Coordinates of C-alpha atoms in Angstrom, one line a residue:
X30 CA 6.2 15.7 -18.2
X31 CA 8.8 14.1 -19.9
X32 CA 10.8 17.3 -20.5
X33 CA 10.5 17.8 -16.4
X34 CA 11.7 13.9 -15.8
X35 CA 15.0 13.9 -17.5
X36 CA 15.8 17.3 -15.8
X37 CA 15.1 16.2 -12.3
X38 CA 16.9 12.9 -13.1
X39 CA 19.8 14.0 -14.3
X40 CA 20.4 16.5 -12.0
X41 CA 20.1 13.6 -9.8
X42 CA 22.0 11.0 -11.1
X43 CA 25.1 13.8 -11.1
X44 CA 24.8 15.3 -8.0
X45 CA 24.7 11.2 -6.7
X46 CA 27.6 10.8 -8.6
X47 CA 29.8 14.1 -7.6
X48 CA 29.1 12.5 -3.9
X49 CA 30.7 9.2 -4.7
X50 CA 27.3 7.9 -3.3
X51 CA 26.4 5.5 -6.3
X52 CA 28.7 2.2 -5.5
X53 CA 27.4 -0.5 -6.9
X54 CA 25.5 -1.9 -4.1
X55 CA 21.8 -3.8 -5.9
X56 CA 19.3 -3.0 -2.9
X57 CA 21.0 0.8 -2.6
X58 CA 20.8 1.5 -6.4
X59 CA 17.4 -0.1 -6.4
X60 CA 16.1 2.2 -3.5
X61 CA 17.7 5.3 -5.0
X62 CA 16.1 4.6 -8.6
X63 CA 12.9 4.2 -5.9
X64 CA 13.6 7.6 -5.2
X65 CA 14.0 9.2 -8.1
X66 CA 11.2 8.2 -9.6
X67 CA 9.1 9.5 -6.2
X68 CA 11.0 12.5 -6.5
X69 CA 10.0 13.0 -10.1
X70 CA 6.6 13.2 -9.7
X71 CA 6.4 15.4 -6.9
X72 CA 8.7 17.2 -9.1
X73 CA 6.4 17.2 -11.5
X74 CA 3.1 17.5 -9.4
X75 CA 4.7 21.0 -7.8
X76 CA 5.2 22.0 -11.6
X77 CA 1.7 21.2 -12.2
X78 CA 0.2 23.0 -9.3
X79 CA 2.0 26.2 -10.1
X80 CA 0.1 25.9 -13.8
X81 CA -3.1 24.8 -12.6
X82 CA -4.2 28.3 -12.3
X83 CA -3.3 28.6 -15.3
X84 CA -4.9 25.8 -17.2
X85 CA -8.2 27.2 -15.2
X86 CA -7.6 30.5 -16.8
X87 CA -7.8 28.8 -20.1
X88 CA -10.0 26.8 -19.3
X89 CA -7.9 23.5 -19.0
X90 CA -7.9 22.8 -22.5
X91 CA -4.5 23.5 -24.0
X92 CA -2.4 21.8 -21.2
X93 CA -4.9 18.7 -21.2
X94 CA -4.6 18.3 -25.3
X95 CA -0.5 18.7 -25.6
X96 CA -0.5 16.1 -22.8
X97 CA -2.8 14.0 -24.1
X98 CA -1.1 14.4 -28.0
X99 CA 2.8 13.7 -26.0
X100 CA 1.3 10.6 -24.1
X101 CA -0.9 9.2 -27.5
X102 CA 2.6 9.3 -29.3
X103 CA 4.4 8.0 -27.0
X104 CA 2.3 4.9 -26.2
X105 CA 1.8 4.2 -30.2
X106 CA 5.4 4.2 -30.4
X107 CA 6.1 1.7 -27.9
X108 CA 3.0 -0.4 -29.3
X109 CA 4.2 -0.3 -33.1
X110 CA 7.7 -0.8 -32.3
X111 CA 7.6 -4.0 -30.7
X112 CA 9.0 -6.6 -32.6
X113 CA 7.1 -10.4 -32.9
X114 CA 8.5 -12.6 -30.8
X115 CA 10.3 -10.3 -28.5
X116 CA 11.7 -12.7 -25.8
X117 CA 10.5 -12.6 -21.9
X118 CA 8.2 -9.4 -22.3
X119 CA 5.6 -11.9 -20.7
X120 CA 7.8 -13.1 -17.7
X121 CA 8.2 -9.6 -17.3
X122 CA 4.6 -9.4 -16.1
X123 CA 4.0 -12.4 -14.7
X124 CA 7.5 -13.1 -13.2
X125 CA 7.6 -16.7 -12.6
X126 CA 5.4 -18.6 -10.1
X127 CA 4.4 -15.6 -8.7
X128 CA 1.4 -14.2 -9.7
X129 CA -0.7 -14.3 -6.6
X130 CA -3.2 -12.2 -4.9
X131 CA -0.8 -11.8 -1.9
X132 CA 2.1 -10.9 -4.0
X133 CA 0.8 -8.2 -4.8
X134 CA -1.1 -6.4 -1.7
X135 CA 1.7 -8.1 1.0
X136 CA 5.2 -7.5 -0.7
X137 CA 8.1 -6.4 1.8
X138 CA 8.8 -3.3 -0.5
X139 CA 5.7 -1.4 -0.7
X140 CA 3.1 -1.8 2.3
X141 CA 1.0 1.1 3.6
X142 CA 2.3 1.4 7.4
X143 CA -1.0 0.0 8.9
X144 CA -1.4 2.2 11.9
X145 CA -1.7 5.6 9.7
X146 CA -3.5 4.2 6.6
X147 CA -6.6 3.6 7.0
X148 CA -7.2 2.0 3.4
X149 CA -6.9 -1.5 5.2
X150 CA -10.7 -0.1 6.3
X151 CA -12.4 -3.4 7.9
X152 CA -10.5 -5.7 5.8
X153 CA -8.7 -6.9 9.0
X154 CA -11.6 -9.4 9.9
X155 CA -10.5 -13.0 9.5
X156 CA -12.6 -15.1 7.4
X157 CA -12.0 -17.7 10.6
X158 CA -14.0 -15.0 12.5
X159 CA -17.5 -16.1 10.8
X160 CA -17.1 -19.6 11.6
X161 CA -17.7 -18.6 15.3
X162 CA -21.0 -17.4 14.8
X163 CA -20.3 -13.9 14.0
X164 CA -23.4 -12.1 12.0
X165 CA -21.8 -11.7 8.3
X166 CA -24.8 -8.8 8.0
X167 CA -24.0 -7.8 11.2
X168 CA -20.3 -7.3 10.1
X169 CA -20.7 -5.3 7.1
X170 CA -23.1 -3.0 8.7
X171 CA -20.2 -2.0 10.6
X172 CA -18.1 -0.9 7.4
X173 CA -21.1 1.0 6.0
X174 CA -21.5 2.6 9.2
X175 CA -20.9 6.6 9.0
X176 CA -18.0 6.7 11.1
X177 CA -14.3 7.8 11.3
X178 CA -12.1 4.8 9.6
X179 CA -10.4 4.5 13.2
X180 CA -13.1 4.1 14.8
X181 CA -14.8 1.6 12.6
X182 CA -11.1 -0.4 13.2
X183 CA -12.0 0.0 17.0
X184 CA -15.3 -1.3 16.9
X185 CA -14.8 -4.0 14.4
X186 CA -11.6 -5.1 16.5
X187 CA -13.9 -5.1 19.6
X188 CA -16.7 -7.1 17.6
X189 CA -14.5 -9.6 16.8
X190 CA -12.3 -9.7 19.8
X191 CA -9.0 -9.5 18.2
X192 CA -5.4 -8.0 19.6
X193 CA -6.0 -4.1 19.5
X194 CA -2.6 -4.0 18.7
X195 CA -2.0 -2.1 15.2
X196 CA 0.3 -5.3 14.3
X197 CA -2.0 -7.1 11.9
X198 CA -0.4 -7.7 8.5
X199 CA -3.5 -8.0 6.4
X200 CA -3.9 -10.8 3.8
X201 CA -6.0 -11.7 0.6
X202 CA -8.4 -13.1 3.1
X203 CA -8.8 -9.1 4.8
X204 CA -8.9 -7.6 1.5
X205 CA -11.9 -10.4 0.5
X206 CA -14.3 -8.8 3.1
X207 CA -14.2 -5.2 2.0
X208 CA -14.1 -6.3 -2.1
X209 CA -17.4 -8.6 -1.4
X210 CA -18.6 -5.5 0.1
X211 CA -18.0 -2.9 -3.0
X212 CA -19.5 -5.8 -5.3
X213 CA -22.7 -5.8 -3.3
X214 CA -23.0 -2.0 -3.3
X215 CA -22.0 -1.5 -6.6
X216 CA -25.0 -4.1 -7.6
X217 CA -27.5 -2.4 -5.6
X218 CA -26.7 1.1 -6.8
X219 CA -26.7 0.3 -10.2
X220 CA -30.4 -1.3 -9.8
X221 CA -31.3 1.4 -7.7
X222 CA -30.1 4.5 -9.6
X223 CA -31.0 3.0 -13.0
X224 CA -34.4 2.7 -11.7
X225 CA -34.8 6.2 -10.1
X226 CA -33.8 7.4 -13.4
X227 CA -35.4 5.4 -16.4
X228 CA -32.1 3.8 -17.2
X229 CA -32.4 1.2 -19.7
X230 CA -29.7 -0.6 -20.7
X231 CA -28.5 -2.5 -23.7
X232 CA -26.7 -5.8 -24.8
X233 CA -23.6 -5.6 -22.1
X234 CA -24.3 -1.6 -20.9
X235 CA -25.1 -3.0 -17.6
X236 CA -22.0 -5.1 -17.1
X237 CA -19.6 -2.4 -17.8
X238 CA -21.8 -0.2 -16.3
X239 CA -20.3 -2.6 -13.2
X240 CA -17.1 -2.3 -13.6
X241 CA -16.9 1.2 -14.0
X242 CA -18.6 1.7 -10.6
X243 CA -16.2 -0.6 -9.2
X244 CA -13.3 0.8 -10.5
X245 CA -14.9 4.4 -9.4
X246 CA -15.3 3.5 -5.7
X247 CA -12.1 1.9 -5.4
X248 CA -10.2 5.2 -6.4
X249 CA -12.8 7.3 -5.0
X250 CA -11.8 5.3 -2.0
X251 CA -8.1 5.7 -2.4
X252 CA -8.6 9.9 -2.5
X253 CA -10.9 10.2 0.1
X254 CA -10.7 7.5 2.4
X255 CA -13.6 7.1 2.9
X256 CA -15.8 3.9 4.3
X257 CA -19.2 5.1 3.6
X258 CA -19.6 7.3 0.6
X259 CA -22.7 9.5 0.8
X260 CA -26.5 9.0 -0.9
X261 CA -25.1 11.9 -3.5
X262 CA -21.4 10.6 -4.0
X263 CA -22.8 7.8 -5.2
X264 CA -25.7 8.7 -7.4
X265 CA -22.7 11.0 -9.5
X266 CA -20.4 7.8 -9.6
X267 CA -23.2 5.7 -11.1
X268 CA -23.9 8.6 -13.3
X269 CA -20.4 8.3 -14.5
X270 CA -19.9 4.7 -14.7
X271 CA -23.4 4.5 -16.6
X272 CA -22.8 7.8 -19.3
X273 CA -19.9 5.8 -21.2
X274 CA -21.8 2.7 -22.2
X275 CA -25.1 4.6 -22.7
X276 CA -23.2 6.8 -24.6
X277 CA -21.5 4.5 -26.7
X278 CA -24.2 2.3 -27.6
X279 CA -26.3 5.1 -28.4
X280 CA -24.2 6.3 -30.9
X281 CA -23.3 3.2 -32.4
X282 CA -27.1 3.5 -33.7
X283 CA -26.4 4.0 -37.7
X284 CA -30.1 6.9 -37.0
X285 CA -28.2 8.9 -34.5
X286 CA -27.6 12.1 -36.6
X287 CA -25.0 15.4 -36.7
X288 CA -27.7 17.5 -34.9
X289 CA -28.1 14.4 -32.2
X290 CA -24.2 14.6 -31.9
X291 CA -24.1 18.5 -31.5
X292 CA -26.9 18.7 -29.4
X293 CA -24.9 16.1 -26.9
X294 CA -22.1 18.2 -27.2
X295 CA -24.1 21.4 -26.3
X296 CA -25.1 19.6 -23.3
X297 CA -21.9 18.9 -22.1
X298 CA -20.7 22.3 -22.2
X299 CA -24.1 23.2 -19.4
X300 CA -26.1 24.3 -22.3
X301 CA -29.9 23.4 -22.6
X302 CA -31.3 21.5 -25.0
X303 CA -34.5 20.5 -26.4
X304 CA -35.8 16.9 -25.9
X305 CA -35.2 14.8 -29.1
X306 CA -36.2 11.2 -27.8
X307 CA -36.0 8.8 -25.2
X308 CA -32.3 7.4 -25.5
X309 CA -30.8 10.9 -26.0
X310 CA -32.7 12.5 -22.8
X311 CA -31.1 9.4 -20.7
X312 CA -27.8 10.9 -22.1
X313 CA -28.8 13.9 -20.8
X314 CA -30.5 13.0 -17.2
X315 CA -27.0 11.3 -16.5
X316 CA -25.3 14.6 -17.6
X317 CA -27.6 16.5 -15.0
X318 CA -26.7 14.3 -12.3
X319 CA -22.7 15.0 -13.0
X320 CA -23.0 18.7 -13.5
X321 CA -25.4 18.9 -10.3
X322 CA -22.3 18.1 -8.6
X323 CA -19.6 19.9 -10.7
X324 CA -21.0 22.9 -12.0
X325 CA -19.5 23.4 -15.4
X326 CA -17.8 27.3 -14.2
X327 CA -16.4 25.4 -11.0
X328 CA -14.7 22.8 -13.3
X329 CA -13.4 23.5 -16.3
X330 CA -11.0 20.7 -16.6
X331 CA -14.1 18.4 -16.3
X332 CA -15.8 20.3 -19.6
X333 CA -12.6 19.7 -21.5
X334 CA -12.2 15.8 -20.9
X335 CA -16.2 15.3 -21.4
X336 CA -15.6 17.6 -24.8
X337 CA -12.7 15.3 -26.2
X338 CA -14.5 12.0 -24.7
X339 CA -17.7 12.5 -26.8
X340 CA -15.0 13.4 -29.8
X341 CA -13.6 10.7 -29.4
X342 CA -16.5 8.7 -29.1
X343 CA -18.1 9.8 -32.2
X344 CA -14.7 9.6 -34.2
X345 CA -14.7 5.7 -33.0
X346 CA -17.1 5.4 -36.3
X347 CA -14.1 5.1 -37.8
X348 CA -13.2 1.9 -36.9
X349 CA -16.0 -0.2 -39.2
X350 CA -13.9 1.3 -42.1
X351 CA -12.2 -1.6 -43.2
X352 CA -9.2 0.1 -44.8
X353 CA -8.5 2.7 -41.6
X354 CA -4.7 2.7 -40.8
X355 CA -2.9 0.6 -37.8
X356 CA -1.9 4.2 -36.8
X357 CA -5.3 6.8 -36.6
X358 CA -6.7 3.2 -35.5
X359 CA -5.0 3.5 -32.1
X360 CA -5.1 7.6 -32.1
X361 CA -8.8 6.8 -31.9
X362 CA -8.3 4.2 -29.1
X363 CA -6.2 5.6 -26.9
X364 CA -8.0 8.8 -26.9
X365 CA -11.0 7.4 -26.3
X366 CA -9.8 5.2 -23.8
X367 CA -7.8 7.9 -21.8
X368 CA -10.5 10.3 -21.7
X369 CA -12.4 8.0 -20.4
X370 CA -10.1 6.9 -17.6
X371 CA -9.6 10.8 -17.0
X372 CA -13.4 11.6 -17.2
X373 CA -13.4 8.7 -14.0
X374 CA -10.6 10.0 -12.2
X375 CA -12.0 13.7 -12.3
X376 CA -15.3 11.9 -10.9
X377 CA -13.0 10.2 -7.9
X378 CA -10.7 13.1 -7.2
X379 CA -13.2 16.2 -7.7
X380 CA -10.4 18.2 -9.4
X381 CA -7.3 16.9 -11.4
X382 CA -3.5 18.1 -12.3
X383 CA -1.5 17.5 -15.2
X384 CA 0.4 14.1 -13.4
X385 CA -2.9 13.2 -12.4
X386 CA -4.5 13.1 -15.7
X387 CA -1.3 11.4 -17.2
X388 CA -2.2 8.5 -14.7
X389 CA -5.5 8.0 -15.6
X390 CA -5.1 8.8 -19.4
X391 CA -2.3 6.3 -20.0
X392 CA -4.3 3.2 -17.8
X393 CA -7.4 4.3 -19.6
X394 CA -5.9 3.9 -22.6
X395 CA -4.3 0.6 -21.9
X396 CA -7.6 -0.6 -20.7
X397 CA -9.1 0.3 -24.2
X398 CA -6.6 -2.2 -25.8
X399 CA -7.9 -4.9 -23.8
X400 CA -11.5 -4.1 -23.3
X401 CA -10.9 -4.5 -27.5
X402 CA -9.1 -8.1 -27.2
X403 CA -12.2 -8.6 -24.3
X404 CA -14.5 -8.2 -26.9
X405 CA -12.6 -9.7 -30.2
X406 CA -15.3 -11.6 -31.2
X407 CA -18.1 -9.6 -30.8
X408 CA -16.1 -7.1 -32.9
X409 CA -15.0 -10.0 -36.1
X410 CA -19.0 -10.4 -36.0
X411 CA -19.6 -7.0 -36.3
X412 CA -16.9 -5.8 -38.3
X413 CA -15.1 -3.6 -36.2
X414 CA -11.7 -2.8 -36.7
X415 CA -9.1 -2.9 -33.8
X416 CA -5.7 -4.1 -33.4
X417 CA -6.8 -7.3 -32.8
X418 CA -9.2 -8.0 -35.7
X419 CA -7.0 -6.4 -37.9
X420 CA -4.4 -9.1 -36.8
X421 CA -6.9 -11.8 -37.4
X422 CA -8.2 -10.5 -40.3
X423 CA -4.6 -10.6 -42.2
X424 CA -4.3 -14.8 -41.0
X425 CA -1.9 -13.8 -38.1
X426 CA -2.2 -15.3 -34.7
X427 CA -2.0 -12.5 -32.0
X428 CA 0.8 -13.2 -30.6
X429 CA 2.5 -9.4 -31.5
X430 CA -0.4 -7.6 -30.6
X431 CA -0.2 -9.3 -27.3
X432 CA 3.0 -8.7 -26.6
X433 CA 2.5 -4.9 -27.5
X434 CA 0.0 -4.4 -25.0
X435 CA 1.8 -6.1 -22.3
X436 CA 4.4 -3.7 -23.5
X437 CA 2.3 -0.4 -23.2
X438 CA 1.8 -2.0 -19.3
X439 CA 5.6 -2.2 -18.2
X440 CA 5.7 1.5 -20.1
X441 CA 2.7 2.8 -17.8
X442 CA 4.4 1.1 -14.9
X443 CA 7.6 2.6 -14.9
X444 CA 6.6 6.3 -15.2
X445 CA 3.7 5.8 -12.9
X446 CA 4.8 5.0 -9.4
X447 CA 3.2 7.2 -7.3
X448 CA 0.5 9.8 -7.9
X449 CA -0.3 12.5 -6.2
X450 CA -2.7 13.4 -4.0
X451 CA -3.9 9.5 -3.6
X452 CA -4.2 9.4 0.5
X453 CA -3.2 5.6 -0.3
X454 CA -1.0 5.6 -3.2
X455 CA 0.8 2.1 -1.9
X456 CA -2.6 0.2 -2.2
X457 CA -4.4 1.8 -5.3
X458 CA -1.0 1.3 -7.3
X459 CA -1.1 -2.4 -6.2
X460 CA -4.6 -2.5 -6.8
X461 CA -4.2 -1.2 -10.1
X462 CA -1.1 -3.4 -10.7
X463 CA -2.7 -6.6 -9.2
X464 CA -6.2 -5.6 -11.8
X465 CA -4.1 -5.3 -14.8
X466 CA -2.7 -8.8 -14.7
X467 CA -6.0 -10.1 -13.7
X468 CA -7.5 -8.9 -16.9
X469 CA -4.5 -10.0 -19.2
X470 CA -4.7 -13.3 -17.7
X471 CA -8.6 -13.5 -18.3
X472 CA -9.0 -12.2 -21.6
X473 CA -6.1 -14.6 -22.7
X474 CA -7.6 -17.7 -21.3
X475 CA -10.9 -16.5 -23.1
X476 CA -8.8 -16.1 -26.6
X477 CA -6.4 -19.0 -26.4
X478 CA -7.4 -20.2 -29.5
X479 CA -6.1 -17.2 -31.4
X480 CA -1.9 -17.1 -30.1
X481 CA 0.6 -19.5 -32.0
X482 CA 1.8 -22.7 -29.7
X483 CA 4.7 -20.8 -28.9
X484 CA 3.3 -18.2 -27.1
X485 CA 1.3 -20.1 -25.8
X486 CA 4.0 -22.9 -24.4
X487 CA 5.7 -19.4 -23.2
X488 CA 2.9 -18.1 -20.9
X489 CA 1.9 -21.4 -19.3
X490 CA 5.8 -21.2 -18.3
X491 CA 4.9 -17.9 -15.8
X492 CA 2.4 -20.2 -14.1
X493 CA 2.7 -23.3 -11.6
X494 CA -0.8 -24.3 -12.5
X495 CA -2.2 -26.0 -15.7
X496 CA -3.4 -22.9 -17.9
X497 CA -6.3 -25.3 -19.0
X498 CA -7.6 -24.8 -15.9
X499 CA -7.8 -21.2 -16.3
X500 CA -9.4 -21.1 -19.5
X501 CA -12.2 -23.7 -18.2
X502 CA -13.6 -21.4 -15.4
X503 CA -12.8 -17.9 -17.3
X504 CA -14.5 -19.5 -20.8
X505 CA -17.3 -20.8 -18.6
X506 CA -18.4 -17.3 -17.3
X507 CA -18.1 -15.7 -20.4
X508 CA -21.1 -16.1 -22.1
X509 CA -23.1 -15.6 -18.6
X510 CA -21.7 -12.5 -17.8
X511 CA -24.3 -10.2 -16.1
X512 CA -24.9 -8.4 -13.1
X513 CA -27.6 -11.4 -12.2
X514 CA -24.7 -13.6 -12.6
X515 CA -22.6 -11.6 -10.7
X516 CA -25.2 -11.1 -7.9
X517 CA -25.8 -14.9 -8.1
X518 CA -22.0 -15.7 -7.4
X519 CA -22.2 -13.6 -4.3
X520 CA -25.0 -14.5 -2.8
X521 CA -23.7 -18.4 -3.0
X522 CA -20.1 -17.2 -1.7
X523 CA -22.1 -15.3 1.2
X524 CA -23.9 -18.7 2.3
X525 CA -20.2 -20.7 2.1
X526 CA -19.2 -18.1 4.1
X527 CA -21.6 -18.3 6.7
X528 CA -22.5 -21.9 6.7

């Protein structure tokens, strides 16, 4: 991709130039560096669509591992090159005093025009609604309903008795509704799918079983635009969001041996297999349930990520060797990471081009890096080595390692502006954008106690709130993480809500 970027941009930049177009102006040179990029990517995205035959043809696997080696590179180069102490990489971020949910889903630059974009879904109800005796059940039955998005606008705008004008600007408040929503059905499907299956899940399987299905219906969401996602849509995204952790814990077992690991893989290229014991055949139940609804001939690209995940997986042994390298340390995160991300976004999108699996890869990826510093702790205890514990492990605060990552963000951000084929690429990239800093901001006020005074004098600086504050309610929940918890929460927000 990056060969096809500095082509299209310089070809740009001169033919801007030849027209004596490029004066100076700061809103005209920020619109046109707007348009490059979007123009880059469809660039690329018509590139990709003219090799995805192709890639089918052989079977999707060398295009997927050159981009996959180019974007590993590139992202360990940015990570290792960033110097300690490198000044304002967090403001860049968290720009001053204005990290907010609004600032992120309401800014003049980027909205989705709300009469043609139907992500805004039922978000549009007013939490000012409920207070005049408006059924909350009655309310959400009406996004869930199997209907056209327009029409669920119509009848929610006539529940409600709002302006049928298309002239709403929605808030955090609009976006609340339908988030509240996803938690509750991620919750239930996860019970009720794990159940239907003989799912069992282990120490914190479940809780990132969560996440995953909430990060899968969100971009399932922004590709199809859909309210209401079928009985069998959603039985394949918790298979997907539940295959990772089960995976990953099942292997960590020290038993698990080479025949285990190939007979998994044999799976996952359609074969069968004989039954070996109870944990592996819930490996292979959630494999079913995927391949049920991508056949492995119809969706080759699918095989290849699922090949290099499970590699990748198995090759994250590596990390309780105390002496492995900063280097083949992040190989093996990132590619694990990224496949994972990609194994997702092929789940959401139901096919996948070479932009499309940059996207994913490099978020997946970053995500890996902090689902590491998420779990820092758990990993000094059980001697796992990341970047993070090597840091500790050496007597250095974390401060670098921090500022790395935020790094590898602003990297991913500037080469990802829009993606292809999203219906709603506006929302899902502030969705993704709004996510990020979430986490980076929880995870830190979880860790505090690892960054120097400096840094940590520097971050507080971004906000206009004590970050002691923070770190109470983030620390609180920590330990009582769960999809009880979570559940719990919800139901006490439903009766404020309602009361």
């Amino acid at each position: 991709m990056k060969k096809y970027m500095n082509l299209l941009e310089s070809k740009s930049l001169i033919e801007k130039m030849e027209n004596n177009q490029f004066d100076g102006k700061k809103q005209e040179t920020l619109s046109f560096i707007e348009q490059i990029k979007r123009s880059i990517w469809e660039y690329g995205a018509f590139l990709a669509r003219n090799t995805y035959a192709e890639g089918q043809d052989r079977e999707g696997k060398h295009l997927i591992d050159e981009e996959a080696e180019d974007l590993t590179e590139d992202l360990k180069s940015s990570f290792l090159t960033t110097a300690y102490g490198e000044k304002s990489i967090v403001q860049q971020l968290f720009p001053k005093y204005s990290f907010s949910f609004d600032t992120y889903f309401n800014d003049e630059t980027g909205n989705d025009n709300f009469e043609d974009e139907s992500i805004y879904l039922a978000l549009f109800m007013q939490l000012k609604e409920w207070s005049k005796g408006k059924s909350f059940d009655q309310l959400l039955q009406l996004i869930q309903g199997d209907r056209t998005v327009q029409r669920t606008i119509q009848m929610i705008v006539e529940e409600i008795g709002i302006s049928k004008r298309w002239s709403v600007t929605p808030t955090a408040n609009h976006y609340l509704v339908f988030f509240f929503h996803l938690l509750k059905q991620a919750i239930h499907d996860i019970r009720f799918y794990s159940e239907k299956h003989g799912i069992a899940f282990e120490k914190d399987a479940e809780t990132r079983c969560f996440y995953n299905v909430l990060n899968l219906y969100i971009h399932y969401l922004a590709v199809h635009g859909k309210i209401k996602l079928s009985m069998k849509e959603r039985e394949v995204i918790f298979a997907a969001a539940a295959l990772h952790p089960v995976q990953d814990d099942y292997l960590d077992h020290s038993e698990v041996t080479e025949d285990v690991k190939n007979a998994i893989e044999d799976k996952l290229k359609g074969e069968s297999v004989p039954f070996i014991n109870d944990e592996a055949d819930k490996i292979f139940r959630l494999i079913d349930i995927i391949y049920n609804k991508f056949p492995v001939k119809k969706h080759p690209y699918l095989l290849t990520i699922f090949e290099h995940l499970h590699y990748y997986q198995c090759e994250s042994e590596k990390q309780k060797e105390i002496g492995i390298e900063e280097e083949e340390l992040l190989d093996v995160t990132f590619m694990k990471g990224g496949y994972a991300f990609a194994f997702f976004g092929y789940i959401a999108q139901g096919e996948m081009t070479i932009p499309q699996f940059s996207h994913y890869f490099t978020m997946g990826a970053i995500f890996q890096v902090l689902d590491d510093f998420h779990d820092v702790e758990e990993d000094m205890e059980n001697g796992t080595q990341t970047v993070w514990t090597k840091a500790i492990n050496r007597g250095e605060n974390i401060d670098a390692v921090f500022d790395a990552t935020i790094k590898l963000q602003l990297y991913y951000e500037q080469y990802t502006s829009v993606l292809e084929n999203f219906n709603y690429p506006v929302i899902i990239r502030k969705i993704e954008l709004f996510g990020i800093r979430y986490d980076v901001l929880r995870f830190y006020s979880m860790h505090q106690g690892y960054f120097s005074p400096t840094f940590k004098k520097e971050m507080e600086d971004c906000f206009p709130f004590p970050m002691e504050n923070v770190r109470k309610v983030f620390q609180s929940t920590y330990l009582y993480e769960s999809l009880d918890t979570i559940d719990e929460i919800l139901t006490e927000g439903e009766k404020m809500l309602t009361d």
